[in-house]
Tab-separated table of C-alpha atoms in Angstrom:
chain	number	residue	atom	x	y	z
A	128	MET	CA	25.196	-13.643	0.048
A	129	GLU	CA	23.445	-10.717	-1.570
A	130	HIS	CA	20.689	-13.073	-2.672
A	131	LEU	CA	20.307	-14.655	0.750
A	132	GLU	CA	20.065	-11.258	2.373
A	133	LEU	CA	17.433	-10.054	-0.084
A	134	PHE	CA	15.485	-13.272	0.441
A	135	PHE	CA	15.325	-12.941	4.219
A	136	LYS	CA	14.674	-9.234	3.984
A	137	SER	CA	11.668	-9.703	1.673
A	138	VAL	CA	10.204	-12.660	3.533
A	139	PHE	CA	10.527	-11.434	7.107
A	140	VAL	CA	11.662	-7.835	7.479
A	141	ASP	CA	9.740	-6.239	4.611
A	142	ASN	CA	6.900	-8.732	4.608
A	143	MET	CA	4.281	-7.636	2.072
A	144	VAL	CA	1.369	-8.073	4.438
A	145	PHE	CA	2.779	-7.180	7.826
A	146	ALA	CA	5.084	-4.315	6.934
A	147	TYR	CA	3.216	-2.672	4.047
A	148	PHE	CA	-0.344	-4.051	4.229
A	149	LEU	CA	-0.278	-5.032	0.576
A	150	GLY	CA	-2.746	-7.616	-0.622
A	151	MET	CA	-4.884	-7.080	2.440
A	152	CYS	CA	-8.166	-7.390	0.535
A	153	SER	CA	-7.631	-10.934	-0.632
A	154	TYR	CA	-5.740	-11.681	2.574
A	155	LEU	CA	-8.887	-10.902	4.581
A	156	ALA	CA	-11.381	-12.344	2.127
A	157	VAL	CA	-9.760	-15.704	1.376
A	158	SER	CA	-8.341	-16.612	4.783
A	159	LYS	CA	-11.298	-18.446	6.262
A	160	LYS	CA	-9.910	-21.896	5.469
A	161	VAL	CA	-6.317	-23.085	5.252
A	162	SER	CA	-6.889	-25.067	2.050
A	163	THR	CA	-8.127	-22.070	0.037
A	164	ALA	CA	-5.441	-19.893	1.604
A	165	VAL	CA	-2.777	-22.302	0.309
A	166	GLY	CA	-4.265	-22.024	-3.184
A	167	LEU	CA	-4.228	-18.238	-3.201
A	168	GLY	CA	-0.778	-18.087	-1.629
A	169	ALA	CA	0.662	-20.401	-4.273
A	170	ALA	CA	-0.955	-18.375	-7.063
A	171	VAL	CA	0.530	-15.163	-5.650
A	172	ILE	CA	4.035	-16.688	-5.457
A	173	PHE	CA	3.702	-17.859	-9.040
A	174	VAL	CA	2.460	-14.577	-10.492
A	175	LEU	CA	4.936	-12.446	-8.530
A	176	THR	CA	7.846	-14.622	-9.661
A	177	VAL	CA	6.795	-14.122	-13.268
A	178	THR	CA	5.796	-10.460	-13.296
A	179	VAL	CA	8.509	-8.816	-11.194
A	180	PRO	CA	11.432	-9.833	-13.467
A	181	LEU	CA	9.318	-9.021	-16.521
A	182	ASN	CA	8.598	-5.552	-15.215
A	183	TRP	CA	12.265	-5.223	-14.287
A	184	PHE	CA	13.162	-5.577	-17.974
A	185	LEU	CA	10.486	-3.049	-18.926
A	186	ASP	CA	11.865	-0.659	-16.319
A	187	GLN	CA	15.476	-1.090	-17.423
A	188	TYR	CA	14.958	-0.870	-21.171
A	189	ILE	CA	11.965	1.438	-21.563
A	190	LEU	CA	10.988	3.405	-18.499
A	191	GLN	CA	14.110	4.739	-16.806
A	192	PRO	CA	15.528	8.109	-17.840
A	193	GLY	CA	17.686	7.490	-20.894
A	194	ALA	CA	16.760	3.804	-20.976
A	195	LEU	CA	15.848	3.911	-24.640
A	196	VAL	CA	19.428	4.362	-25.880
A	197	TRP	CA	19.622	0.747	-27.060
A	198	LEU	CA	17.121	1.649	-29.808
A	199	ASP	CA	19.735	3.126	-32.142
A	200	GLY	CA	22.570	0.876	-30.958
A	201	ASN	CA	24.321	3.370	-28.665
A	202	SER	CA	24.193	1.420	-25.398
A	203	ASP	CA	27.934	1.908	-24.847
A	204	THR	CA	27.987	5.608	-25.617
A	205	PRO	CA	24.575	6.804	-24.403
A	206	GLU	CA	25.410	10.491	-24.900
A	207	LEU	CA	25.450	10.019	-28.677
A	208	SER	CA	22.020	8.463	-28.847
A	209	ALA	CA	19.015	10.392	-30.142
A	210	TYR	CA	17.015	8.954	-27.235
A	211	TYR	CA	19.413	10.086	-24.501
A	212	GLY	CA	17.114	12.613	-22.846
A	213	TYR	CA	13.929	10.557	-22.882
A	214	ASP	CA	12.222	9.744	-19.575
A	215	LEU	CA	9.094	7.620	-19.768
A	216	GLY	CA	8.878	7.075	-16.015
A	217	PHE	CA	5.342	8.448	-15.825
A	218	LEU	CA	4.112	5.516	-17.887
A	219	SER	CA	5.236	2.927	-15.374
A	220	PHE	CA	1.840	2.434	-13.693
A	221	ILE	CA	0.044	1.723	-16.939
A	222	LEU	CA	2.793	-0.527	-18.343
A	223	PHE	CA	3.172	-2.511	-15.124
A	224	ILE	CA	-0.531	-3.107	-14.671
A	225	ALA	CA	-0.977	-4.022	-18.335
A	226	THR	CA	1.858	-6.551	-18.049
A	227	ILE	CA	0.342	-8.000	-14.903
A	228	ALA	CA	-3.167	-8.251	-16.317
A	229	THR	CA	-2.031	-9.886	-19.543
A	230	MET	CA	0.337	-12.249	-17.742
A	231	VAL	CA	-2.422	-13.340	-15.409
A	232	GLN	CA	-4.757	-13.978	-18.308
A	233	LEU	CA	-2.008	-15.819	-20.197
A	234	VAL	CA	-1.114	-17.946	-17.201
A	235	GLU	CA	-4.775	-18.765	-16.735
A	236	ILE	CA	-5.138	-19.968	-20.325
A	237	VAL	CA	-1.902	-21.983	-20.261
A	238	VAL	CA	-2.654	-23.640	-16.940
A	239	GLU	CA	-6.181	-24.482	-18.018
A	240	LYS	CA	-4.860	-26.101	-21.197
A	241	PHE	CA	-1.993	-28.126	-19.773
A	242	SER	CA	-2.874	-28.880	-16.192
A	243	PRO	CA	-6.585	-29.007	-15.433
A	244	ALA	CA	-5.850	-30.281	-11.915
A	245	LEU	CA	-3.699	-27.266	-11.108
A	246	TYR	CA	-6.282	-25.043	-12.778
A	247	ASN	CA	-8.985	-26.367	-10.514
A	248	SER	CA	-6.978	-25.526	-7.432
A	249	LEU	CA	-5.407	-22.249	-8.604
A	250	GLY	CA	-7.724	-21.166	-11.383
A	251	ILE	CA	-10.458	-19.476	-9.420
A	252	PHE	CA	-7.902	-17.236	-7.734
A	253	LEU	CA	-6.168	-16.032	-10.866
A	254	PRO	CA	-8.674	-13.295	-11.817
A	255	LEU	CA	-8.553	-12.119	-8.194
A	256	ILE	CA	-4.829	-11.742	-8.468
A	257	ALA	CA	-4.770	-9.207	-11.306
A	258	VAL	CA	-6.160	-6.662	-8.874
A	259	ASN	CA	-4.142	-7.793	-5.863
A	260	CYS	CA	-2.115	-4.923	-4.459
A	261	ALA	CA	0.729	-7.254	-3.532
A	262	ILE	CA	1.434	-7.983	-7.194
A	263	LEU	CA	1.568	-4.379	-8.390
A	264	GLY	CA	3.258	-3.449	-5.116
A	265	GLY	CA	6.014	-5.978	-5.845
A	266	SER	CA	6.758	-4.324	-9.171
A	267	LEU	CA	6.568	-0.785	-7.784
A	268	PHE	CA	8.881	-1.609	-4.881
A	269	MET	CA	11.251	-3.290	-7.321
A	270	GLN	CA	11.322	0.000	-9.232
A	271	SER	CA	11.632	2.345	-6.274
A	272	ARG	CA	14.329	0.272	-4.560
A	273	GLU	CA	16.367	0.173	-7.785
A	274	ILE	CA	17.078	-3.543	-7.736
A	275	GLU	CA	20.199	-4.046	-9.804
A	276	THR	CA	20.065	-7.325	-11.742
A	277	ALA	CA	17.332	-9.448	-13.303
A	278	LEU	CA	18.260	-12.340	-11.007
A	279	LEU	CA	17.834	-10.193	-7.942
A	280	ALA	CA	14.456	-9.075	-9.288
A	281	LEU	CA	13.458	-12.720	-9.727
A	282	ASN	CA	14.580	-13.418	-6.186
A	283	PHE	CA	12.672	-10.394	-4.914
A	284	GLY	CA	9.454	-11.474	-6.633
A	285	PHE	CA	9.717	-15.035	-5.376
A	286	SER	CA	10.579	-14.147	-1.790
A	287	SER	CA	7.878	-11.478	-1.564
A	288	GLY	CA	5.447	-14.164	-2.702
A	289	ILE	CA	6.720	-16.496	0.012
A	290	GLY	CA	6.182	-13.734	2.553
A	291	PHE	CA	2.562	-13.353	1.476
A	292	PHE	CA	2.124	-17.150	1.487
A	293	LEU	CA	3.384	-17.408	5.075
A	294	ALA	CA	1.162	-14.566	6.224
A	295	ILE	CA	-2.039	-15.868	4.674
A	296	ILE	CA	-1.499	-19.415	5.921
A	297	ALA	CA	-0.764	-18.202	9.430
A	298	ILE	CA	-3.904	-16.081	9.610
A	299	ALA	CA	-6.066	-18.821	8.066
A	300	ALA	CA	-4.874	-21.307	10.677
A	301	ILE	CA	-5.554	-18.844	13.467
A	302	ARG	CA	-9.017	-18.077	12.103
A	303	GLU	CA	-9.872	-21.772	11.957
A	304	LYS	CA	-8.931	-22.079	15.626
A	305	ILE	CA	-10.560	-18.875	16.748
A	306	ARG	CA	-13.946	-20.089	15.592
A	307	TYR	CA	-14.116	-22.081	18.815
A	308	SER	CA	-13.186	-19.146	21.024
A	309	ASN	CA	-15.483	-16.818	22.841
A	310	VAL	CA	-14.917	-13.569	20.947
A	311	PRO	CA	-17.077	-10.521	21.849
A	312	ALA	CA	-19.955	-10.496	19.362
A	313	PRO	CA	-19.204	-7.174	17.618
A	314	LEU	CA	-15.597	-8.228	17.051
A	315	ARG	CA	-16.442	-11.573	15.485
A	316	GLY	CA	-15.157	-12.212	11.997
A	317	LEU	CA	-13.583	-9.098	10.576
A	318	GLY	CA	-12.788	-7.144	13.732
A	319	ILE	CA	-10.786	-9.824	15.472
A	320	THR	CA	-8.981	-10.650	12.222
A	321	PHE	CA	-7.786	-7.053	11.982
A	322	ILE	CA	-6.571	-7.045	15.559
A	323	ILE	CA	-4.811	-10.411	15.248
A	324	THR	CA	-3.116	-9.219	12.075
A	325	GLY	CA	-1.966	-6.152	13.968
A	326	LEU	CA	-0.496	-8.309	16.723
A	327	MET	CA	1.204	-10.559	14.178
A	328	ALA	CA	2.637	-7.476	12.505
A	329	ILE	CA	4.055	-6.360	15.841
A	330	GLY	CA	5.604	-9.824	16.152
A	331	PHE	CA	7.123	-9.535	12.693
A	332	MET	CA	8.648	-6.183	13.596
A	333	SER	CA	11.084	-8.041	15.811
A	334	PHE	CA	12.705	-9.359	12.627
A	335	GLY	CA	13.550	-5.763	11.827
A	336	GLY	CA	16.770	-5.877	13.824
A	337	MET	CA	18.027	-8.991	12.079
A	338	LEU	CA	19.718	-7.495	9.040
A	339	THR	CA	20.854	-4.125	10.281
A	340	ALA	CA	24.415	-5.075	11.284
A	341	GLU	CA	25.937	-3.316	8.285
A	342	ASP	CA	23.761	-0.259	8.633
A	343	GLU	CA	24.827	0.108	12.235
A	344	GLU	CA	28.467	0.254	11.214
A	345	GLU	CA	27.643	3.029	8.801
A	346	VAL	CA	25.734	4.865	11.483
A	347	THR	CA	28.593	4.604	13.968
A	348	GLU	CA	30.975	5.941	11.351
A	349	GLU	CA	28.679	8.873	10.720
A	350	THR	CA	28.287	9.624	14.404
A	351	LYS	CA	32.060	9.277	14.751
A	352	THR	CA	32.661	11.976	12.195
A	353	ALA	CA	30.012	14.077	13.923
A	354	ILE	CA	31.833	13.624	17.241
A	355	ASP	CA	35.137	14.465	15.567
A	356	ILE	CA	33.678	17.681	14.245
A	357	GLU	CA	32.311	18.582	17.669
A	358	GLU	CA	35.684	17.936	19.274
A	359	LYS	CA	37.364	20.072	16.659
A	360	ILE	CA	34.980	22.908	17.361
A	361	GLU	CA	35.652	22.586	21.084
A	362	ILE	CA	39.395	22.607	20.515
A	363	ASP	CA	39.017	25.659	18.278
A	364	ASN	CA	37.026	27.376	20.989
A	365	GLU	CA	39.651	26.544	23.577
A	366	THR	CA	42.485	27.858	21.454
A	367	ALA	CA	40.451	30.962	20.715
A	368	GLN	CA	39.843	31.500	24.412
A	369	ALA	CA	43.506	30.929	25.139
A	370	GLU	CA	44.403	33.527	22.526
A	371	VAL	CA	41.929	35.963	23.997
A	372	SER	CA	43.339	35.499	27.503
A	373	GLU	CA	46.859	35.915	26.135
A	374	VAL	CA	45.883	39.161	24.501
A	375	LYS	CA	44.329	40.332	27.787
A	376	ASN	CA	47.485	39.472	29.663
B	235	MET	CA	-36.589	21.070	-6.485
B	236	ARG	CA	-34.070	19.213	-4.407
B	237	LEU	CA	-30.639	18.718	-5.810
B	238	LEU	CA	-30.672	14.983	-5.193
B	239	SER	CA	-33.645	12.665	-5.047
B	240	LYS	CA	-33.965	10.512	-1.965
B	241	LYS	CA	-32.684	7.452	-3.772
B	242	ASP	CA	-29.675	9.336	-5.076
B	243	SER	CA	-28.730	10.766	-1.719
B	244	ARG	CA	-28.761	7.265	-0.261
B	245	LEU	CA	-26.042	6.412	-2.778
B	246	ILE	CA	-23.798	8.954	-1.100
B	247	LEU	CA	-24.838	8.496	2.508
B	248	ASP	CA	-24.989	4.712	2.790
B	249	PRO	CA	-21.288	4.043	2.290
B	250	LEU	CA	-20.453	6.597	4.987
B	251	ALA	CA	-21.764	4.355	7.735
B	252	ASP	CA	-23.769	1.166	7.348
B	253	ASN	CA	-22.273	0.060	4.080
B	254	ASN	CA	-18.796	1.419	4.603
B	255	PRO	CA	-16.315	0.061	2.063
B	256	ILE	CA	-13.572	-0.586	4.615
B	257	THR	CA	-15.369	-1.767	7.726
B	258	ILE	CA	-18.288	-3.631	6.132
B	259	GLN	CA	-17.419	-4.551	2.562
B	260	VAL	CA	-13.698	-5.053	3.399
B	261	LEU	CA	-12.552	-3.388	0.215
B	262	GLY	CA	-9.586	-1.117	-0.251
B	263	VAL	CA	-7.782	-1.944	2.938
B	264	CYS	CA	-4.580	-2.545	1.012
B	265	SER	CA	-3.223	0.898	0.408
B	266	ALA	CA	-5.237	2.538	3.155
B	267	LEU	CA	-3.353	1.586	6.258
B	268	ALA	CA	0.267	2.247	5.528
B	269	ILE	CA	-0.120	5.985	5.013
B	270	THR	CA	-2.290	6.867	8.012
B	271	ALA	CA	0.489	7.616	10.510
B	272	GLN	CA	-0.293	11.280	9.953
B	273	LEU	CA	-3.383	13.253	9.065
B	274	LYS	CA	-2.096	15.110	6.020
B	275	PRO	CA	-1.194	12.123	3.829
B	276	SER	CA	-4.477	10.472	4.845
B	277	ILE	CA	-6.439	13.451	3.548
B	278	VAL	CA	-4.432	13.647	0.336
B	279	MET	CA	-5.006	9.932	-0.196
B	280	ALA	CA	-8.750	10.348	0.453
B	281	ILE	CA	-9.009	13.201	-2.057
B	282	SER	CA	-7.056	11.206	-4.657
B	283	VAL	CA	-9.381	8.244	-4.282
B	284	ILE	CA	-12.482	10.462	-4.485
B	285	PHE	CA	-11.173	11.895	-7.743
B	286	VAL	CA	-10.180	8.551	-9.263
B	287	LEU	CA	-13.322	6.693	-8.239
B	288	GLY	CA	-15.718	9.502	-9.151
B	289	ILE	CA	-14.321	10.061	-12.643
B	290	GLY	CA	-13.546	6.375	-13.217
B	291	ASN	CA	-17.094	5.343	-12.408
B	292	VAL	CA	-18.444	7.883	-14.932
B	293	VAL	CA	-16.074	6.705	-17.665
B	294	ILE	CA	-16.856	3.042	-17.092
B	295	SER	CA	-20.554	3.780	-16.982
B	296	LEU	CA	-20.379	5.615	-20.321
B	297	LEU	CA	-18.435	2.744	-21.879
B	298	ARG	CA	-20.435	-0.026	-20.267
B	299	ASN	CA	-22.219	-1.088	-23.448
B	300	ILE	CA	-19.071	-1.060	-25.582
B	301	ILE	CA	-16.603	-2.992	-23.402
B	302	PRO	CA	-16.522	-6.713	-24.294
B	303	SER	CA	-17.102	-8.538	-21.043
B	304	LYS	CA	-14.148	-10.900	-21.520
B	305	ILE	CA	-11.484	-8.215	-21.432
B	306	ARG	CA	-13.269	-5.780	-19.155
B	307	ILE	CA	-10.800	-6.171	-16.296
B	308	ILE	CA	-7.911	-5.041	-18.474
B	309	VAL	CA	-9.972	-2.114	-19.810
B	310	GLN	CA	-10.897	-1.089	-16.280
B	311	LEU	CA	-7.306	-1.328	-15.106
B	312	ILE	CA	-6.082	0.839	-17.965
B	313	ILE	CA	-8.691	3.523	-17.245
B	314	VAL	CA	-7.807	3.591	-13.546
B	315	ALA	CA	-4.104	3.605	-14.335
B	316	ALA	CA	-4.547	6.646	-16.589
B	317	LEU	CA	-6.441	8.517	-13.864
B	318	VAL	CA	-3.888	7.569	-11.216
B	319	ILE	CA	-1.048	8.790	-13.426
B	320	MET	CA	-2.795	12.173	-13.545
B	321	VAL	CA	-3.047	12.277	-9.747
B	322	ASP	CA	0.574	11.219	-9.414
B	323	GLN	CA	1.845	13.869	-11.835
B	324	VAL	CA	-0.189	16.605	-10.126
B	325	LEU	CA	1.163	15.594	-6.720
B	326	LYS	CA	4.720	15.487	-8.033
B	327	ALA	CA	4.317	18.967	-9.468
B	328	PHE	CA	2.613	20.709	-6.534
B	329	ALA	CA	3.438	18.658	-3.426
B	330	TYR	CA	6.716	16.917	-4.084
B	331	THR	CA	7.648	16.043	-0.498
B	332	LEU	CA	4.204	14.610	0.124
B	333	SER	CA	4.369	12.514	-3.040
B	334	LYS	CA	7.741	11.157	-1.887
B	335	GLU	CA	6.155	10.316	1.456
B	336	LEU	CA	3.292	8.431	-0.168
B	337	SER	CA	5.828	6.717	-2.475
B	338	VAL	CA	4.305	3.653	-4.108
B	339	PHE	CA	0.966	3.969	-2.379
B	340	ILE	CA	-0.437	6.467	-4.879
B	341	GLY	CA	0.341	3.914	-7.596
B	342	LEU	CA	-1.395	1.274	-5.567
B	343	ILE	CA	-4.705	3.120	-5.896
B	344	ILE	CA	-4.865	1.253	-9.219
B	345	THR	CA	-5.263	-2.056	-7.468
B	346	ASN	CA	-7.370	-0.642	-4.669
B	347	CYS	CA	-10.191	-3.139	-4.438
B	348	ILE	CA	-12.771	-0.408	-3.820
B	349	ILE	CA	-12.263	0.880	-7.306
B	350	MET	CA	-12.559	-2.431	-9.132
B	351	GLY	CA	-15.343	-3.423	-6.777
B	352	ARG	CA	-17.470	-0.367	-7.574
B	353	PHE	CA	-16.767	-0.681	-11.305
B	354	GLU	CA	-17.941	-4.265	-11.286
B	355	ALA	CA	-20.808	-3.897	-8.877
B	356	PHE	CA	-22.257	-0.539	-9.893
B	357	ALA	CA	-20.835	1.349	-12.857
B	358	LEU	CA	-21.271	-1.553	-15.289
B	359	GLY	CA	-25.020	-1.544	-14.684
B	360	ASN	CA	-26.003	2.082	-14.067
B	361	GLY	CA	-26.088	5.473	-15.764
B	362	PRO	CA	-23.269	8.038	-15.485
B	363	TRP	CA	-24.867	10.408	-12.908
B	364	ARG	CA	-25.807	7.672	-10.474
B	365	SER	CA	-22.425	6.009	-10.960
B	366	PHE	CA	-20.734	9.308	-10.180
B	367	LEU	CA	-22.692	9.640	-6.936
B	368	ASP	CA	-21.953	6.047	-6.012
B	369	GLY	CA	-18.253	6.534	-6.702
B	370	VAL	CA	-18.018	9.728	-4.684
B	371	GLY	CA	-20.047	8.199	-1.856
B	372	ASN	CA	-17.872	5.118	-1.565
B	373	ALA	CA	-14.678	7.101	-1.831
B	374	LEU	CA	-15.970	9.384	0.932
B	375	GLY	CA	-16.730	6.381	3.104
B	376	TYR	CA	-13.186	5.212	2.507
B	377	GLY	CA	-11.814	8.681	3.220
B	378	VAL	CA	-13.731	8.994	6.489
B	379	ILE	CA	-12.109	5.871	7.907
B	380	LEU	CA	-8.714	7.001	6.678
B	381	ILE	CA	-9.126	10.382	8.337
B	382	ILE	CA	-10.355	8.893	11.624
B	383	VAL	CA	-7.397	6.520	11.753
B	384	GLY	CA	-4.969	9.267	10.734
B	385	PHE	CA	-6.401	11.634	13.357
B	386	PHE	CA	-5.985	9.229	16.255
B	387	ARG	CA	-2.596	7.949	15.170
B	388	GLU	CA	-1.119	11.410	14.764
B	389	LEU	CA	-2.732	12.805	17.916
B	390	LEU	CA	-1.787	9.927	20.210
B	391	GLY	CA	1.452	9.001	18.478
B	392	SER	CA	3.175	12.327	18.004
B	393	GLY	CA	0.865	14.762	19.802
B	394	THR	CA	0.354	16.832	16.659
B	395	LEU	CA	-2.368	17.470	14.066
B	396	PHE	CA	-1.249	18.550	10.573
B	397	GLY	CA	2.145	18.999	12.230
B	398	PHE	CA	0.847	21.570	14.762
B	399	LYS	CA	1.662	20.754	18.369
B	400	VAL	CA	-1.867	20.720	19.764
B	401	LEU	CA	-0.979	19.001	23.026
B	402	GLY	CA	1.980	21.209	23.876
B	403	ASP	CA	5.691	20.700	23.370
B	404	SER	CA	6.998	17.282	24.386
B	405	VAL	CA	10.605	18.482	24.756
B	406	GLU	CA	10.013	21.654	26.731
B	407	LYS	CA	7.220	20.031	28.766
B	408	THR	CA	4.444	22.514	28.115
B	409	GLY	CA	0.679	21.901	27.835
B	410	LEU	CA	-0.375	18.358	28.645
B	411	TYR	CA	3.214	17.217	28.885
B	412	ALA	CA	3.688	19.428	31.937
B	413	ILE	CA	1.430	17.124	33.965
B	414	GLY	CA	3.245	13.984	32.917
B	415	TYR	CA	1.527	13.000	29.651
B	416	GLU	CA	3.701	11.081	27.201
B	417	ASN	CA	3.297	10.300	23.497
B	418	ASN	CA	2.485	6.704	22.685
B	419	GLY	CA	5.256	5.970	20.209
B	420	PHE	CA	3.539	2.705	19.343
B	421	MET	CA	0.762	4.526	17.489
B	422	VAL	CA	3.186	5.679	14.821
B	423	LEU	CA	4.194	2.121	13.935
B	424	PRO	CA	2.313	0.436	11.056
B	425	PRO	CA	0.659	-2.415	13.040
B	426	MET	CA	-1.357	0.030	15.117
B	427	ALA	CA	-3.303	1.074	12.006
B	428	LEU	CA	-4.788	-2.419	11.902
B	429	ILE	CA	-5.671	-2.358	15.559
B	430	VAL	CA	-7.275	1.088	15.289
B	431	VAL	CA	-9.402	-0.141	12.366
B	432	GLY	CA	-10.305	-3.213	14.440
B	433	ILE	CA	-11.493	-0.927	17.228
B	434	ILE	CA	-13.520	1.200	14.778
B	435	ILE	CA	-15.216	-1.992	13.571
B	436	TRP	CA	-15.878	-2.972	17.167
B	437	VAL	CA	-17.492	0.383	17.984
B	438	GLN	CA	-19.544	0.415	14.807
B	439	ARG	CA	-20.861	-3.099	15.270
B	440	SER	CA	-21.736	-2.661	18.884
B	441	ARG	CA	-23.834	0.366	17.891
B	442	ASN	CA	-25.535	-1.468	15.042
B	443	LYS	CA	-26.200	-5.071	16.031
B	444	GLU	CA	-27.423	-6.065	12.553
B	445	LEU	CA	-23.862	-5.911	11.241
B	446	ILE	CA	-22.533	-8.611	13.569
B	447	GLU	CA	-21.118	-11.620	11.736
B	448	GLU	CA	-21.882	-15.207	12.663
B	449	HIS	CA	-18.213	-16.234	12.497
């Protein structure tokens, strides 16, 4: 259930492109034809699925405050470890991007060696992907949202990739169609793409209400306690007034 | 003697308008749009990018004959990442709430396409001083768009600039609100950033017909 929720949340509610504008550069540059868009989308899914769990392990065992305690075998009693107070969090940017760049290069070499057909369709996009904000963004969001297990991180990477895939295919299809429309000359190309993306993002915002059922319960509980407190104060006031009037009498 | 030769000053001025990184080259849109709901984060982001791109371009330009071309992307990424870590640490130390607000988007300067784009297109083939000017110019062009978008979104969306209520108080109905003006809550939402940029592109291209695309 947890997995299903995370999946829907990353694909629709927190869509990389429409909610956070990540990967916009390649999204705008490579969305002129559906066939190339499919290639880039698939490459992004692939790389995100590999790098997010990898960076999750780096985050858990190197970067978090006190994460290094496993080094001298004190994982169960972290207070005893010599590495207890270490916090390497500031290194996360450099470690994440290094992992991503090397993974992309590695994937490129492996794919070229074992599957030339796949390389021909994906290969040209792989160097583009090392500097795609969606990839680094995936890892940084994984870190800031404190995703708990490696499996959830894998799920998060994969579903974020799917979200990007959906977005880029949708815009590529629309752009293929819009070529036959009568767009005002200054808006042609880039301008209309921006505006359509904005409209699609507004459409995607309607998914925002889908997964908030639990949050709402929490909210009502909070407001309930707030109301309780207010009532209490009122009652206190009333009793105080009553006391005052009694004293007057 | 003039401070900058004519050729050098073009390096700074061109990206501000006719060769703007966001509206013409379509670089660096990624991290730009999500943080422009208000003016202050937009300006902080612009300053951060000016710093990173200016210094980064100089470093790359100094190293351009040493870096093996096969691994240059990794080298470039590491240099940017180091610079961005500096920015991030400074922000955390002196403007903690703002750095929380920008959250992951400071980190995403690393993969901002403007930076890699300028490294590849300019710093790898030019001397340090010219690369510095090019970097600052492009970052300024990026910052200008960010600030324009941030200005309109904050003004129309929440009726404030830098948090000051320039249009009057919306609750007590003073200033413009007294005659029935209302904030457009839509402007605060992320999708409007895209539409505002679309409109900027529209205005720019109708003023300069040469920039119009075929399709």
